[in-house]
Tab-separated table of C-alpha atoms in Angstrom:
chain	number	residue	atom	x	y	z
P	1	MET	CA	109.439	113.462	99.982
P	2	THR	CA	106.075	112.306	98.596
P	3	VAL	CA	103.080	111.616	100.852
P	4	ILE	CA	99.981	109.704	99.699
P	5	GLN	CA	96.976	109.762	102.013
P	6	GLY	CA	94.882	106.696	102.798
P	7	GLN	CA	92.933	105.094	105.619
P	8	LYS	CA	95.434	102.511	106.856
P	9	PRO	CA	98.921	102.680	108.461
P	10	ASN	CA	101.585	104.886	106.895
P	11	ILE	CA	104.266	102.894	105.045
P	12	LEU	CA	107.642	104.447	104.292
P	13	ILE	CA	109.120	103.492	100.894
P	14	ILE	CA	112.817	104.103	100.273
P	15	GLY	CA	114.076	103.706	96.711
P	16	SER	CA	110.992	103.306	94.545
P	17	GLU	CA	112.028	104.242	91.004
P	18	THR	CA	112.046	100.723	89.556
P	19	THR	CA	109.337	98.524	88.085
P	20	LEU	CA	109.211	96.666	91.406
P	21	GLY	CA	108.974	99.934	93.344
P	22	ARG	CA	106.181	101.285	91.156
P	23	HIS	CA	104.321	97.994	91.455
P	24	VAL	CA	104.560	98.213	95.253
P	25	ARG	CA	103.327	101.823	95.342
P	26	GLU	CA	100.347	100.980	93.157
P	27	ALA	CA	99.497	97.915	95.252
P	28	LEU	CA	99.645	99.916	98.489
P	29	ALA	CA	97.399	102.601	97.014
P	30	ARG	CA	94.833	100.020	95.868
P	31	GLN	CA	94.762	98.589	99.379
P	32	GLU	CA	94.247	102.122	100.767
P	33	TYR	CA	97.508	102.274	102.673
P	34	ARG	CA	99.115	105.636	103.187
P	35	TYR	CA	102.667	105.728	101.934
P	36	THR	CA	105.550	108.157	102.099
P	37	CYS	CA	108.462	108.021	99.651
P	38	ALA	CA	111.904	108.974	100.926
P	39	ALA	CA	115.296	109.029	99.230
P	40	SER	CA	117.562	108.837	102.282
P	41	VAL	CA	117.745	107.918	105.948
P	42	GLU	CA	117.527	111.619	106.815
P	43	GLU	CA	114.233	111.949	104.935
P	44	ALA	CA	112.998	108.750	106.583
P	45	VAL	CA	113.764	110.101	110.067
P	46	SER	CA	112.055	113.377	109.188
P	47	ALA	CA	108.981	111.535	107.896
P	48	ASN	CA	108.783	109.499	111.074
P	49	ARG	CA	109.112	112.610	113.222
P	50	HIS	CA	106.545	114.730	111.393
P	51	LEU	CA	104.128	112.191	109.902
P	52	GLY	CA	104.612	108.998	111.873
P	53	VAL	CA	105.368	105.824	109.922
P	54	ASP	CA	104.424	102.273	110.836
P	55	ALA	CA	106.831	100.276	108.663
P	56	ALA	CA	109.538	100.801	106.044
P	57	LEU	CA	109.942	99.121	102.650
P	58	VAL	CA	113.479	99.302	101.222
P	59	ASP	CA	113.702	98.614	97.468
P	60	MET	CA	117.094	96.948	96.986
P	61	ALA	CA	116.610	96.819	93.206
P	62	SER	CA	116.439	100.605	93.078
P	63	LEU	CA	119.346	101.267	95.425
P	64	GLY	CA	121.674	98.400	94.526
P	65	ALA	CA	122.727	95.754	97.036
P	66	PRO	CA	125.646	97.532	98.790
P	67	ALA	CA	123.819	100.858	99.112
P	68	GLY	CA	120.552	99.187	100.059
P	69	LEU	CA	122.154	97.077	102.776
P	70	SER	CA	124.015	100.090	104.133
P	71	LEU	CA	120.798	102.100	104.174
P	72	ALA	CA	118.897	99.313	105.957
P	73	ALA	CA	121.596	99.176	108.642
P	74	SER	CA	121.566	102.975	109.062
P	75	LEU	CA	117.780	103.003	109.218
P	76	ARG	CA	117.827	100.341	111.936
P	77	ARG	CA	120.280	102.417	113.995
P	78	ALA	CA	118.264	105.614	113.523
P	79	LEU	CA	114.798	104.104	114.126
P	80	SER	CA	115.362	101.053	116.300
P	81	HIS	CA	111.697	100.064	116.682
P	82	LEU	CA	110.671	100.553	113.040
P	83	PRO	CA	110.055	97.271	111.167
P	84	ILE	CA	112.018	97.133	107.897
P	85	VAL	CA	110.875	95.005	104.957
P	86	VAL	CA	113.468	94.544	102.211
P	87	LEU	CA	112.318	94.119	98.593
P	88	THR	CA	114.783	92.331	96.327
P	89	SER	CA	114.851	90.824	92.861
P	90	ALA	CA	118.272	89.222	93.386
P	91	PRO	CA	118.455	85.423	92.963
P	92	GLY	CA	119.315	83.228	95.924
P	93	VAL	CA	119.043	84.118	99.582
P	94	ALA	CA	122.388	85.811	100.313
P	95	ILE	CA	120.957	89.349	100.137
P	96	ALA	CA	117.998	88.384	102.320
P	97	PHE	CA	120.231	86.841	104.992
P	98	GLU	CA	122.566	89.836	105.029
P	99	ALA	CA	119.640	92.258	105.236
P	100	MET	CA	118.192	90.349	108.186
P	101	ARG	CA	121.596	90.316	109.855
P	102	LEU	CA	121.751	94.100	109.530
P	103	GLY	CA	118.338	94.592	111.091
P	104	ALA	CA	115.611	93.989	108.498
P	105	THR	CA	112.581	92.235	109.959
P	106	ASP	CA	111.242	90.680	106.738
P	107	CYS	CA	112.169	90.164	103.100
P	108	LEU	CA	110.084	89.923	99.927
P	109	ARG	CA	111.560	88.582	96.712
P	110	ALA	CA	110.197	89.503	93.294
P	111	PRO	CA	107.729	88.840	91.868
P	112	VAL	CA	105.705	90.322	94.738
P	113	SER	CA	101.964	89.643	94.613
P	114	PRO	CA	99.446	92.027	96.218
P	115	THR	CA	98.672	89.303	98.768
P	116	ASP	CA	102.359	88.850	99.648
P	117	LEU	CA	102.718	92.602	100.064
P	118	ARG	CA	99.601	92.967	102.207
P	119	GLU	CA	100.648	90.106	104.490
P	120	ALA	CA	104.194	91.479	104.828
P	121	VAL	CA	102.882	94.937	105.725
P	122	GLU	CA	100.437	93.463	108.243
P	123	ARG	CA	103.255	91.421	109.824
P	124	ALA	CA	105.429	94.527	110.004
P	125	VAL	CA	102.739	96.609	111.693
P	126	ARG	CA	102.094	93.841	114.233
P	127	TRP	CA	105.858	93.537	114.782
P	128	ARG	CA	106.034	97.212	115.694
P	129	ARG	CA	103.237	96.876	118.216
P	130	SER	CA	105.071	94.066	119.992
P	131	ALA	CA	108.649	95.308	119.475
P	132	ALA	CA	109.106	96.977	122.848
P	133	GLY	CA	108.295	93.855	124.854
P	134	ARG	CA	110.322	91.614	122.549
P	135	ALA	CA	113.353	93.895	122.630
P	136	GLY	CA	113.515	93.808	126.410
P	137	ALA	CA	113.297	90.020	126.477
P	138	LEU	CA	115.888	89.681	123.713
P	139	ASP	CA	118.291	91.992	125.523
P	140	ARG	CA	117.956	89.890	128.665
P	141	LEU	CA	118.581	86.713	126.670
P	142	ALA	CA	121.625	88.191	124.941
P	143	ARG	CA	123.087	89.335	128.267
P	144	GLU	CA	122.535	85.919	129.826
P	145	MET	CA	124.049	84.137	126.845
P	146	SER	CA	126.999	86.527	126.811
P	147	SER	CA	127.624	85.870	130.505
P	148	ARG	CA	128.028	82.157	129.688
P	149	THR	CA	130.278	82.754	126.687
P	150	ASN	CA	133.573	82.740	128.603
P	151	ALA	CA	132.737	79.443	130.307
P	152	LEU	CA	131.853	77.773	127.008
P	153	VAL	CA	134.918	79.132	125.198
P	154	SER	CA	137.162	77.932	128.041
P	155	ALA	CA	135.539	74.497	128.037
P	156	CYS	CA	136.017	74.223	124.275
P	157	ALA	CA	139.605	75.529	124.286
P	158	GLU	CA	141.200	72.079	124.459
P	159	SER	CA	138.596	69.928	122.744
P	160	GLY	CA	137.366	72.453	120.159
P	161	MET	CA	133.843	73.416	119.188
P	162	GLY	CA	132.984	69.767	118.604
P	163	SER	CA	132.918	69.140	122.343
P	164	SER	CA	129.395	67.892	122.962
P	165	VAL	CA	129.996	67.951	126.719
P	166	ALA	CA	130.914	71.655	126.802
P	167	LEU	CA	128.074	72.651	124.506
P	168	GLU	CA	125.510	70.499	126.308
P	169	GLU	CA	126.476	71.901	129.702
P	170	TRP	CA	126.140	75.452	128.427
P	171	VAL	CA	122.776	74.930	126.728
P	172	SER	CA	121.471	72.924	129.684
P	173	ALA	CA	122.342	75.805	132.000
P	174	LEU	CA	120.728	78.253	129.576
P	175	TYR	CA	117.392	76.427	129.698
P	176	GLY	CA	117.597	76.319	133.480
P	177	ARG	CA	114.708	74.470	135.069
P	178	ASP	CA	112.821	73.866	131.816
P	179	ARG	CA	113.886	70.225	131.618
P	180	TRP	CA	111.261	69.335	129.025
P	181	MET	CA	112.747	71.835	126.562
P	182	TRP	CA	116.288	70.689	127.307
P	183	ASP	CA	115.353	67.038	126.745
P	184	HIS	CA	113.532	68.016	123.536
P	185	VAL	CA	116.439	69.893	121.930
P	186	ARG	CA	118.867	67.140	122.921
P	187	ARG	CA	116.690	64.485	121.266
P	188	VAL	CA	116.314	66.653	118.151
P	189	ALA	CA	120.102	67.031	118.024
P	190	ASP	CA	120.589	63.254	118.284
P	191	LEU	CA	118.048	62.589	115.531
P	192	SER	CA	119.528	65.293	113.285
P	193	VAL	CA	123.000	63.785	113.587
P	194	LEU	CA	121.696	60.304	112.764
P	195	ILE	CA	119.799	61.520	109.695
P	196	ALA	CA	122.649	63.667	108.346
P	197	THR	CA	125.095	60.787	108.840
P	198	THR	CA	122.769	58.397	107.014
P	199	MET	CA	122.675	60.874	104.120
P	200	GLY	CA	126.463	60.707	103.860
P	201	ALA	CA	127.141	64.282	104.937
P	202	ASP	CA	130.704	65.299	105.728
P	203	PRO	CA	131.466	64.703	109.442
P	204	ARG	CA	132.119	68.417	109.960
P	205	VAL	CA	128.726	69.248	108.456
P	206	VAL	CA	127.099	66.583	110.632
P	207	ALA	CA	128.686	68.073	113.748
P	208	GLU	CA	127.540	71.582	112.800
P	209	ILE	CA	123.972	70.367	112.217
P	210	GLY	CA	124.000	68.677	115.621
P	211	ARG	CA	125.086	71.879	117.326
P	212	ALA	CA	122.489	73.924	115.449
P	213	ALA	CA	119.787	71.427	116.426
P	214	LEU	CA	120.804	71.735	120.059
P	215	LEU	CA	120.292	75.508	119.762
P	216	HIS	CA	117.339	75.537	117.348
P	217	ASP	CA	114.798	76.742	119.927
P	218	VAL	CA	117.065	79.114	121.842
P	219	GLY	CA	115.265	82.168	120.427
P	220	ARG	CA	112.083	81.073	122.185
P	221	LEU	CA	113.759	82.122	125.420
P	222	ALA	CA	113.382	85.712	124.213
P	223	ILE	CA	109.602	85.364	124.021
P	224	PRO	CA	107.703	86.383	127.184
P	225	ALA	CA	106.635	83.408	129.294
P	226	GLY	CA	103.042	84.649	129.246
P	227	VAL	CA	102.954	84.064	125.491
P	228	ILE	CA	104.819	80.742	125.486
P	229	GLN	CA	102.667	79.281	128.269
P	230	LYS	CA	99.332	80.841	127.315
P	231	PRO	CA	96.612	78.144	127.520
P	232	ALA	CA	94.209	79.983	125.191
P	233	PRO	CA	94.736	80.516	121.436
P	234	LEU	CA	97.285	83.226	120.661
P	235	THR	CA	96.159	86.544	119.222
P	236	ARG	CA	97.520	87.623	115.834
P	237	ASP	CA	99.992	89.934	117.566
P	238	GLU	CA	101.134	87.075	119.796
P	239	GLN	CA	101.516	84.784	116.781
P	240	THR	CA	103.673	87.429	115.125
P	241	LEU	CA	105.729	87.700	118.292
P	242	MET	CA	106.199	83.929	118.414
P	243	ARG	CA	107.555	83.931	114.869
P	244	THR	CA	110.306	86.343	115.861
P	245	HIS	CA	112.086	83.579	117.759
P	246	VAL	CA	114.072	82.621	114.635
P	247	GLN	CA	115.235	86.221	114.287
P	248	ALA	CA	116.200	86.210	117.966
P	249	SER	CA	118.196	82.992	117.490
P	250	TYR	CA	119.901	84.481	114.436
P	251	GLU	CA	120.786	87.745	116.186
P	252	VAL	CA	122.201	85.976	119.216
P	253	ALA	CA	124.249	83.558	117.084
P	254	MET	CA	125.674	86.413	115.012
P	255	SER	CA	126.697	88.242	118.180
P	256	LEU	CA	128.822	85.340	119.431
P	257	PRO	CA	131.766	84.291	117.213
P	258	PHE	CA	131.648	80.590	118.083
P	259	LEU	CA	127.945	80.412	117.147
P	260	GLU	CA	128.131	82.506	113.968
P	261	PRO	CA	128.503	79.508	111.573
P	262	LEU	CA	125.149	78.216	112.846
P	263	ALA	CA	123.236	81.470	112.318
P	264	VAL	CA	121.745	80.781	108.879
P	265	THR	CA	120.543	77.318	109.898
P	266	LEU	CA	118.978	78.701	113.084
P	267	PHE	CA	117.251	81.415	111.064
P	268	THR	CA	115.667	78.944	108.633
P	269	VAL	CA	114.578	76.028	110.844
P	270	ARG	CA	110.906	77.048	110.409
P	271	GLU	CA	111.030	77.128	106.612
P	272	ARG	CA	109.066	74.355	104.918
P	273	TYR	CA	109.802	72.531	101.676
P	274	ASP	CA	106.746	73.880	99.825
P	275	GLY	CA	107.330	77.500	100.869
P	276	SER	CA	104.681	77.555	103.604
P	277	GLY	CA	107.189	78.234	106.389
P	278	TYR	CA	108.729	81.437	107.705
P	279	PRO	CA	110.383	83.937	107.816
P	280	LEU	CA	111.379	84.026	104.106
P	281	GLY	CA	109.039	81.458	102.565
P	282	LEU	CA	111.967	79.565	101.025
P	283	THR	CA	111.277	76.433	98.974
P	284	GLY	CA	113.076	73.185	98.194
P	285	ASP	CA	116.852	73.193	98.133
P	286	SER	CA	117.015	76.950	98.737
P	287	ILE	CA	116.434	76.012	102.389
P	288	PRO	CA	119.824	75.192	103.963
P	289	PHE	CA	120.497	71.475	104.298
P	290	GLY	CA	120.823	71.622	108.079
P	291	ALA	CA	117.456	73.336	108.456
P	292	ARG	CA	115.774	70.672	106.301
P	293	VAL	CA	117.268	67.920	108.452
P	294	ILE	CA	116.308	69.600	111.736
P	295	ALA	CA	112.722	70.093	110.497
P	296	VAL	CA	112.317	66.328	110.102
P	297	ALA	CA	114.075	65.577	113.397
P	298	GLU	CA	111.876	68.000	115.314
P	299	ALA	CA	108.718	66.590	113.749
P	300	LEU	CA	109.831	63.107	114.758
P	301	ASP	CA	110.353	64.141	118.357
P	302	SER	CA	107.029	65.979	118.489
P	303	LEU	CA	105.056	63.126	116.915
P	304	SER	CA	106.902	60.315	118.656
P	305	PRO	CA	108.494	61.288	121.995
P	306	GLU	CA	111.176	59.166	123.620
P	307	ASP	CA	108.753	56.938	125.550
P	308	ALA	CA	106.308	56.415	122.645
P	309	ASP	CA	104.970	52.935	121.917
P	310	GLU	CA	105.326	51.153	118.575
P	311	THR	CA	101.965	52.399	117.340
P	312	SER	CA	102.927	56.025	117.973
P	313	VAL	CA	106.268	55.522	116.240
P	314	ALA	CA	104.545	54.011	113.202
P	315	GLU	CA	102.076	56.906	113.103
P	316	ALA	CA	104.944	59.397	113.327
P	317	ASN	CA	106.722	57.786	110.385
P	318	ALA	CA	103.476	57.783	108.406
P	319	GLY	CA	103.099	61.490	109.175
P	320	LEU	CA	106.578	62.173	107.813
P	321	VAL	CA	105.824	60.261	104.623
P	322	GLN	CA	102.593	62.206	104.203
P	323	GLY	CA	104.458	65.501	104.665
P	324	ALA	CA	107.302	64.633	102.284
P	325	GLY	CA	107.363	67.121	99.416
P	326	THR	CA	105.193	69.641	101.262
P	327	LEU	CA	106.476	70.217	104.784
P	328	PHE	CA	109.626	68.125	104.513
P	329	ASP	CA	112.422	67.404	102.061
P	330	PRO	CA	111.596	63.947	100.607
P	331	SER	CA	115.280	62.963	100.548
P	332	VAL	CA	115.582	63.634	104.286
P	333	VAL	CA	112.466	61.587	105.036
P	334	ARG	CA	113.800	58.721	102.899
P	335	ALA	CA	117.100	58.859	104.785
P	336	TRP	CA	115.299	58.469	108.106
P	337	LEU	CA	113.345	55.472	106.806
P	338	ARG	CA	116.580	53.930	105.475
P	339	TYR	CA	118.147	54.364	108.888
P	340	LEU	CA	115.237	52.540	110.519
P	341	ASP	CA	115.412	49.719	107.972
P	342	SER	CA	119.168	49.309	108.407
P	343	GLY	CA	118.878	48.174	112.004
P	344	VAL	CA	122.116	50.052	112.759
P	345	ARG	CA	122.122	52.256	115.845
P	346	ARG	CA	124.756	54.968	116.088
P	347	SER	CA	125.767	57.231	118.947
P	348	ALA	CA	125.191	60.916	118.312
P	349	CYS	CA	128.274	63.134	118.395
P	350	TYR	CA	128.241	66.867	117.862
């Protein structure tokens, strides 16, 4: 186990004998972070016990995907409140999604710039500071959602998962007295279905997108009300906490079999077409189709609520056009404009 002293938080590095790993060590040293290199979960636990570590970086390129994923899962079980950042050079997003499912809190894909690394480490350290409060809220959310599982499964037994009535009743009950949020997610679901249908998506895909849209903000229920309702600007720690809502949505969906197909879409609804979103900074078509559709639908509802006048609607559409290619997928924006021009009005069904 190697320990390098510095002035900033202590970062644990597991699997660092690759070009990527060496690059990360050098970048941490230049930024005056302390870092500790470990070769196993046992060494990581020992380092945390004797030295104290603030975040872990797991180099998947050094360990290989199966071993790296297994190690990340074991590390999460052993050190439940330690933020884990996975480093990968693998193409696509499959490894990142699986790592997040197993408990990683962030993922960096090569090439990793010093700025990317610094920001990821800062996010991880802030995540640790807020983890205790978030974990309690997430546990309460998971228990509440689990308590409603039997009712939803029973309601869907005859009509299947496509039953909008069963799903709407369950989600409506989940949001409780927050009628504004319930109305918002229902409108976003309707808009998402209309856009996906206009784009010619398979009816099963359309239905899945509608269900994901209905649940796209469910992770926000895990965030303390004091943060959600705070009238003043959020602190950096509070902003970090807010961003964990997609992870909360993902974790809850993966824990319930009937929601599992929606998990990836729920996890990526805050990604943006130009890579400026979170949590993975995905770009273009690497963002799942459903997430790209929901991003446009949510922007529409935020910019032009249900009772908006014609001027507000026109301004909302202009905002979408302006954001096409940066915040939004241009093909999704074009589909919405085609729908408006068609004069056809469909009923949403998900």
